[in-house]
Short mmCIF file of C-alpha atoms in Angstrom, two decimals:
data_model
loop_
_atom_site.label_atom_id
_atom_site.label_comp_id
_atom_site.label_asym_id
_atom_site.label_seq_id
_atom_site.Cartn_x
_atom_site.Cartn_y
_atom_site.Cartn_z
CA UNK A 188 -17.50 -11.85 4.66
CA UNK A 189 -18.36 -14.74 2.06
CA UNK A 190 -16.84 -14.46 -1.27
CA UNK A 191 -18.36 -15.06 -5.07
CA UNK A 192 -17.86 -18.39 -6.13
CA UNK A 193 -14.37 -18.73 -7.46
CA UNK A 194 -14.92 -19.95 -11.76
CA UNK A 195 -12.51 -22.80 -11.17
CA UNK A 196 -13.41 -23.93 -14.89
CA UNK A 197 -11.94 -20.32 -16.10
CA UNK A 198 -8.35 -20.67 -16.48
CA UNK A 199 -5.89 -17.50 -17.50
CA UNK A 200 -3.17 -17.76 -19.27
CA UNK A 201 -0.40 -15.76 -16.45
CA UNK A 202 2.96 -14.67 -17.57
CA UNK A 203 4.88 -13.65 -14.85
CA UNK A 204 7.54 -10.48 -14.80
CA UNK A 205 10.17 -10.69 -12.34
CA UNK A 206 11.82 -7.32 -10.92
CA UNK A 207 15.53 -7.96 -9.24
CA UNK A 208 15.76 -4.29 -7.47
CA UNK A 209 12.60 -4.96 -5.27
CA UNK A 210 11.80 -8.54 -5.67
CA UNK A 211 8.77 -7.94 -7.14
CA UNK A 212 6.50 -10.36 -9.77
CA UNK A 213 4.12 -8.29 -12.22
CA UNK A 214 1.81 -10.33 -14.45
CA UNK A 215 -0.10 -10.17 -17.45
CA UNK A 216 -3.16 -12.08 -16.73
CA UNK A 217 -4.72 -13.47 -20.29
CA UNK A 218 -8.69 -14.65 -21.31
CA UNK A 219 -7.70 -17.77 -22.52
CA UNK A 220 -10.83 -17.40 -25.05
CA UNK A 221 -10.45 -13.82 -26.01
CA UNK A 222 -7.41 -11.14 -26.95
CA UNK A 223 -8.30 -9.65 -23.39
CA UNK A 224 -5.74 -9.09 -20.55
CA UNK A 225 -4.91 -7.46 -17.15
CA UNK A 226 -1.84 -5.81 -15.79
CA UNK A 227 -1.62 -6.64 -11.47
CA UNK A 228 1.34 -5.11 -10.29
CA UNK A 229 3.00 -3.43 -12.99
CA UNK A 230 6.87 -1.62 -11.53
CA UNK A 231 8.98 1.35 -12.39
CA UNK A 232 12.29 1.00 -11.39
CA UNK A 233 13.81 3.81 -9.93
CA UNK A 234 17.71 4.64 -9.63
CA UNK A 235 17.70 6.59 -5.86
CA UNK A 236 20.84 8.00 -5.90
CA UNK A 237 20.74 9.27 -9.35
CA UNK A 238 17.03 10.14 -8.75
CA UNK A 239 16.40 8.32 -12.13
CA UNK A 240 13.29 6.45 -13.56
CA UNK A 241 13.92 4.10 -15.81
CA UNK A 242 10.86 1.71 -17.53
CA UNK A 243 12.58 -1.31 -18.03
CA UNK A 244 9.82 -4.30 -16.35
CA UNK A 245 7.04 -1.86 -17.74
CA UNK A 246 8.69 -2.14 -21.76
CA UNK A 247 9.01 -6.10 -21.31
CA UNK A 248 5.22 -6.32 -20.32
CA UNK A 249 4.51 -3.54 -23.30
CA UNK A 250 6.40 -5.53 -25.25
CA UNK A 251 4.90 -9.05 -24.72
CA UNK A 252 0.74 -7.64 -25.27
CA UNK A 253 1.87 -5.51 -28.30
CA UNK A 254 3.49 -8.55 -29.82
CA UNK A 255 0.42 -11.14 -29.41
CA UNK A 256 -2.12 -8.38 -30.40
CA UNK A 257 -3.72 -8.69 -26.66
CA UNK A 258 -6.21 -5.82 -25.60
CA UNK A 259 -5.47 -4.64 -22.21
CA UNK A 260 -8.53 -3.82 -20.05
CA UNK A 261 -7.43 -3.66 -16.58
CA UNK A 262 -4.04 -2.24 -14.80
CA UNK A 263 -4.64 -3.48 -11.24
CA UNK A 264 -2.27 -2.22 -7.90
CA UNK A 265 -3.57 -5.03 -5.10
CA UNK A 266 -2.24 -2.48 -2.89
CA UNK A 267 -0.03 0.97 -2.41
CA UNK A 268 3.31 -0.67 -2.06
CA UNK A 269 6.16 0.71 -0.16
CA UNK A 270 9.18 -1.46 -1.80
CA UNK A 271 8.98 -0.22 -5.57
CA UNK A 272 7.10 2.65 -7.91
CA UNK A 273 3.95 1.64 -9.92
CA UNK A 274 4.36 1.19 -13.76
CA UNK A 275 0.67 1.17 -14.40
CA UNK A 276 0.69 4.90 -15.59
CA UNK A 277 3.66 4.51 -18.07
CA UNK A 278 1.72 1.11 -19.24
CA UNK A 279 -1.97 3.10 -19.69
CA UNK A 280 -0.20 5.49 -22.01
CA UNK A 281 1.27 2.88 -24.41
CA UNK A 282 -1.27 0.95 -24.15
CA UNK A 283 -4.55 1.75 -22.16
CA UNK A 284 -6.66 0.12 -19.87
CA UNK A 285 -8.32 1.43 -16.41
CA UNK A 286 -6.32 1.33 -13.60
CA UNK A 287 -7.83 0.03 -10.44
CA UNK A 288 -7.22 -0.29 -6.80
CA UNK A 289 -9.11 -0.90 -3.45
CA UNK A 290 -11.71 1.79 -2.36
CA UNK A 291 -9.93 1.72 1.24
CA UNK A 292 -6.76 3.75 -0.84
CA UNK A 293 -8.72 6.83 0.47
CA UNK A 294 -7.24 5.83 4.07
CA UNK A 295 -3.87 5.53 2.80
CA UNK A 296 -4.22 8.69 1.01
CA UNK A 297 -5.39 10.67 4.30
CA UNK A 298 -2.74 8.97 6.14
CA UNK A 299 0.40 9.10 3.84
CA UNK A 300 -0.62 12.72 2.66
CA UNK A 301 -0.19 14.39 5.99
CA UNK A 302 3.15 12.39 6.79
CA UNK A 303 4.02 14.11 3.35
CA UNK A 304 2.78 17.49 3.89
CA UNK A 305 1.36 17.18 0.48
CA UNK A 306 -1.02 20.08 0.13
CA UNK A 307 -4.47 20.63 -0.82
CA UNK A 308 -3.40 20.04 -4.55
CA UNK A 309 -3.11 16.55 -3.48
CA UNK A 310 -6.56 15.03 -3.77
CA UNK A 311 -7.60 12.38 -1.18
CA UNK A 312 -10.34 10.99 -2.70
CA UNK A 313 -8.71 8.15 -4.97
CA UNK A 314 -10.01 10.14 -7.98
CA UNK A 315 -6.01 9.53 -9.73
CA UNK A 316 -7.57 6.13 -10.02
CA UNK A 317 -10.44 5.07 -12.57
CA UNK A 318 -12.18 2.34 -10.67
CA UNK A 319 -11.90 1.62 -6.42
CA UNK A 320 -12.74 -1.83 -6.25
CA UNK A 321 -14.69 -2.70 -3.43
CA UNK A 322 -15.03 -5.82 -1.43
CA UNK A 323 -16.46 -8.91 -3.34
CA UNK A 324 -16.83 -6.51 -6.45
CA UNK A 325 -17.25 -8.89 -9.28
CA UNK A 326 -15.93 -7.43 -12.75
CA UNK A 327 -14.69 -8.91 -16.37
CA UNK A 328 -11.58 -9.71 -17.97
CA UNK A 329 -12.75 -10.52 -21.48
CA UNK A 330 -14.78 -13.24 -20.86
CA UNK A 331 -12.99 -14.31 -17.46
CA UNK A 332 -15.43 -13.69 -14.15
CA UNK A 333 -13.19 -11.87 -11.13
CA UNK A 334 -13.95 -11.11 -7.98
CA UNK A 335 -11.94 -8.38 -5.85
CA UNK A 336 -11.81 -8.86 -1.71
CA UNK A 337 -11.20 -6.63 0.44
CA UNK A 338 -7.82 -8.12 2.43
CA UNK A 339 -6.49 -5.81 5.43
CA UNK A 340 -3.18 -6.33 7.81
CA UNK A 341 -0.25 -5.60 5.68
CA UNK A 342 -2.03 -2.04 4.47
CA UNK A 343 -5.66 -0.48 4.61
CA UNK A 344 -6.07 -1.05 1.31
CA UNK A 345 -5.00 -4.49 0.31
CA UNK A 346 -7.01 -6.62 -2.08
CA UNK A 347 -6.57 -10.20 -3.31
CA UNK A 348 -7.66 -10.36 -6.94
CA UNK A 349 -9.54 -13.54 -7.97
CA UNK A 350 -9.55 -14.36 -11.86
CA UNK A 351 -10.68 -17.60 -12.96
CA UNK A 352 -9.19 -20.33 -11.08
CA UNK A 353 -5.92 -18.00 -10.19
CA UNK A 354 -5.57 -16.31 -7.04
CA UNK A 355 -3.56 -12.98 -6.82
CA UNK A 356 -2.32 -12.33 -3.33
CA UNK A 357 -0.23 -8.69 -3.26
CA UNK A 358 1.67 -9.05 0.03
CA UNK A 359 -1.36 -10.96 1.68
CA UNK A 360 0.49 -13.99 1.64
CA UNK A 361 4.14 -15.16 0.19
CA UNK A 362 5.09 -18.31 -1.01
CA UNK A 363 4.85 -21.26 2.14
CA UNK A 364 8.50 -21.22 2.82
CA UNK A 365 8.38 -17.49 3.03
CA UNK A 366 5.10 -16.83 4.94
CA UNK A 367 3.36 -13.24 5.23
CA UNK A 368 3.57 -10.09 4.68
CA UNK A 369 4.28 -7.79 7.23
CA UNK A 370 2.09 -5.69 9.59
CA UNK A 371 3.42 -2.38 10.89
CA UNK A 372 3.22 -0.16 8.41
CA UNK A 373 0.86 2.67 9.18
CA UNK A 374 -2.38 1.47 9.17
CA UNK A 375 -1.36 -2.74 9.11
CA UNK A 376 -2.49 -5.19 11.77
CA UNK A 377 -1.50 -8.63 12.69
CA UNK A 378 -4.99 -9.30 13.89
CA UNK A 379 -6.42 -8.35 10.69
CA UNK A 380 -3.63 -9.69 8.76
CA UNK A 381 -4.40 -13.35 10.02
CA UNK A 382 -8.22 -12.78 9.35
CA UNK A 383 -7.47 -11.18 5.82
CA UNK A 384 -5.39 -14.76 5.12
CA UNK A 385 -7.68 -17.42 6.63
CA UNK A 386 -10.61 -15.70 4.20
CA UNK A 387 -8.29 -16.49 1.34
CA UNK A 388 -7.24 -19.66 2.21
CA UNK A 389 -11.34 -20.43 2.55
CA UNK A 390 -10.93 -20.81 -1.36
CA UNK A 391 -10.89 -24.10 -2.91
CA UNK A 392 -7.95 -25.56 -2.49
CA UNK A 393 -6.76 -26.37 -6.33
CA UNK A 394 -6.68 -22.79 -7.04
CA UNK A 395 -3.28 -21.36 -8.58
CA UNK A 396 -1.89 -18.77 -6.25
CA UNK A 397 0.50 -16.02 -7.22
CA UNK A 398 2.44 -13.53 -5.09
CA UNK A 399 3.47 -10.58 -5.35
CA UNK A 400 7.06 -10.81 -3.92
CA UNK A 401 9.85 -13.57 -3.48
CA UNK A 402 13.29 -13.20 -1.90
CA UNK A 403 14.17 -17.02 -2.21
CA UNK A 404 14.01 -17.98 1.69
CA UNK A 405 17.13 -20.48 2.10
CA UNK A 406 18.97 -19.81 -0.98
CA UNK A 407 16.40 -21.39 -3.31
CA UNK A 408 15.45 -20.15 -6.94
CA UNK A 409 12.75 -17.51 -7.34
CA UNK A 410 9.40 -18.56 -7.47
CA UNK A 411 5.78 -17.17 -7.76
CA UNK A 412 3.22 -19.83 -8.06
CA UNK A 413 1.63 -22.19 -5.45
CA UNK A 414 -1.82 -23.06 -4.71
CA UNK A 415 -4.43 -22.74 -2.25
CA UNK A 416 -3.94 -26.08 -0.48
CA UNK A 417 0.23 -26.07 -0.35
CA UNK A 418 -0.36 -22.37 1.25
CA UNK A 419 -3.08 -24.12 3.61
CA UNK A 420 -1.06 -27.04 4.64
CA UNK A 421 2.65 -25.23 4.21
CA UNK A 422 2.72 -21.75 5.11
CA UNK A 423 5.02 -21.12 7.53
CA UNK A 424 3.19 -18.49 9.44
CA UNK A 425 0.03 -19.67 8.89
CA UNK A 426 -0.34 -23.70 7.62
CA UNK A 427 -1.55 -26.69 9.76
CA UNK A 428 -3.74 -24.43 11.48
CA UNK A 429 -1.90 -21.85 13.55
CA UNK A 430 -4.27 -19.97 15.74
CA UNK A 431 -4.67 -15.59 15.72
CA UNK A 432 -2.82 -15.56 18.59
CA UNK A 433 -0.04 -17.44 17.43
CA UNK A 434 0.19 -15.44 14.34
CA UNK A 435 -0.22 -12.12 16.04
CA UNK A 436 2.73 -13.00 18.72
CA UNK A 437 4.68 -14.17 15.62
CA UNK A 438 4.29 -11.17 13.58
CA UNK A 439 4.81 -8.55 16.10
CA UNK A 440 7.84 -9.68 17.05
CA UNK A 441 9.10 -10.52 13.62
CA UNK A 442 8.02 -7.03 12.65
CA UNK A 443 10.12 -5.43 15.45
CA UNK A 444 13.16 -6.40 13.74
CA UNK A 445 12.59 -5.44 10.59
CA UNK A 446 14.10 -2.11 8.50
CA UNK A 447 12.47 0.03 6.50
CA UNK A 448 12.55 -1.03 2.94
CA UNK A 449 14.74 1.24 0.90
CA UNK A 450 12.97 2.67 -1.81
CA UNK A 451 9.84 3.25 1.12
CA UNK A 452 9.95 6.92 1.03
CA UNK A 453 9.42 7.43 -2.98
CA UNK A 454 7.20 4.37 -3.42
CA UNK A 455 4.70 5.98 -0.54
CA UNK A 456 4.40 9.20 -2.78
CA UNK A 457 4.17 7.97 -6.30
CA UNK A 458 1.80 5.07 -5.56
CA UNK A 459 -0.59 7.03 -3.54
CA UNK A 460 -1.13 8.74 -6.94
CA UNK A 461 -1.48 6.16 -8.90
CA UNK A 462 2.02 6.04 -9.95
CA UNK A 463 2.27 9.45 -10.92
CA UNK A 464 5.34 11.39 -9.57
CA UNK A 465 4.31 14.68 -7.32
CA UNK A 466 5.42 17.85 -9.12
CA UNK A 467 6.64 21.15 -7.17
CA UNK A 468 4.66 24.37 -8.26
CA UNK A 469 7.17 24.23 -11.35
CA UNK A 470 5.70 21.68 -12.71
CA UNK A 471 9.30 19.64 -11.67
CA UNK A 472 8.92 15.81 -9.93
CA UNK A 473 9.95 16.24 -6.73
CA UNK A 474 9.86 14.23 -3.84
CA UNK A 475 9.55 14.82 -0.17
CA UNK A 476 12.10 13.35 2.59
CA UNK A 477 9.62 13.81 5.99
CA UNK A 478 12.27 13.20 8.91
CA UNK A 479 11.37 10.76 11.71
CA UNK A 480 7.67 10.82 10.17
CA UNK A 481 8.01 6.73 9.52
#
């Protein structure tokens, strides 16, 4: 499907946040002409063999609105990651805001909650959030127009978030010398993967671009920020016009080598809930280890 058209003469102010235990970049996403902000990606780190939470990328991002009086509107997931725990509950409390993800989280829900067992207390209907964006749903950041869309492959529920002339990609894509995300979780698809990315890369090509995760491909220094047109004529998996086929071959077989990442099995729970930790009849957080379920 088409998309709005992008507000290329809106630019936010984006402070990135970069988390060394999954590789992860959060950012606080400023109207440039108003106190107003957003939240995409927000982490909680968690210690797994001390079973520990600890709120340390969540504080610096409290931390850095508090200080510059900023009002924070929106706490956006682009997607139910499996590689670290979502901050944005911790970061409502402080601070406020709706948190938002994709409407297709329902899928994920469904899917993740039986590989779980969670029980009928669990609710499957994406009601822990406060807003399921839906594709092309256009919606405010202060005075900033955004558009959500709708980006499946790497999970059912992926979205790329669009905010002024800035592009926020999840896992869709990674910077050029790293490539895409992958595409065999439950639910992913190459196929769809390689459609989700050539509808983002139909943006105009002077748009900012910011991922979600960098490992530093080659030894080089983190990094977070590229733009439409390096991804279009760069990307490694899918510049200078590699064809579906060529991607899907690609990321199969890259796929088929990969491990699990390591903090999988805790992320899957908490983020299905919007970040909230699942509690045993107790009222204690307790999480579940399903055996050969992944």
């Amino acid at each position: 499907m088409e998309h709005p058209i992008a507000s290329l003469d809106q630019k936010p102010d984006v402070t990135a946040f970069f988390d060394a235990q999954s590789n992860t970049i959060s950012y606080v996403i400023k109207d440039p002409a108003s106190t107003s902000c957003a939240v995409i990606d927000a982490v909680m780190q968690f210690d797994y063999a001390a079973a520990r939470l600890s709120f340390d990328t969540a504080n610096q991002i409290i931390a850095f609105i508090t200080e510059r009086g900023l009002r924070l509107e929106w706490i956006i997931e682009t997607h139910v990651h499996a590689d670290h725990l979502s901050g944005a509950p911790y970061i409502q409390k402080k601070l406020g805001g709706k948190i938002g993800i994709g409407e297709h989280i329902l899928t994920v829900q469904e899917t993740f909650g039986k590989i779980f067992n969670a029980g009928t207390e669990f609710q499957r209907d994406g009601t822990q959030f406060d807003c399921l964006f839906t594709d092309n749903q256009v919606y405010n950041v202060g005075k900033m127009t955004c558009f959500a869309m709708h980006t499946p492959g790497h999970t059912p529920a992926c979205m790329v978030h669009v905010i002024g002339d800035a592009v926020f990609t999840g896992d869709t894509l990674f910077m050029p010398d790293g490539g895409s995300a992958r595409a065999d979780f439950p639910g992913g698809d190459a196929g769809e993967l390689f459609d989700s990315i050539e509808r983002v890369l139909a943006l105009p090509e002077e748009m900012r671009l910011f991922v979600c995760h960098d490992y530093g491909p080659n030894g080089r220094a983190i990094r977070w920020e590229t733009t439409i047109g390096a991804q279009k004529k760069a990307n490694i998996h899918v510049g200078e016009g590699a064809s579906r086929e060529e991607f899907v071959s690609m990321r199969e077989a890259r796929d088929a080598t990969l491990g699990m990442p390591k903090l999988i099995i805790p992320s899957l729970q908490v983020n299905m809930r919007a970040g909230e930790v699942p509690k045993d009849k107790d009222g204690n957080m307790t999480l579940t280890v399903p055996i050969d379920a992944l």
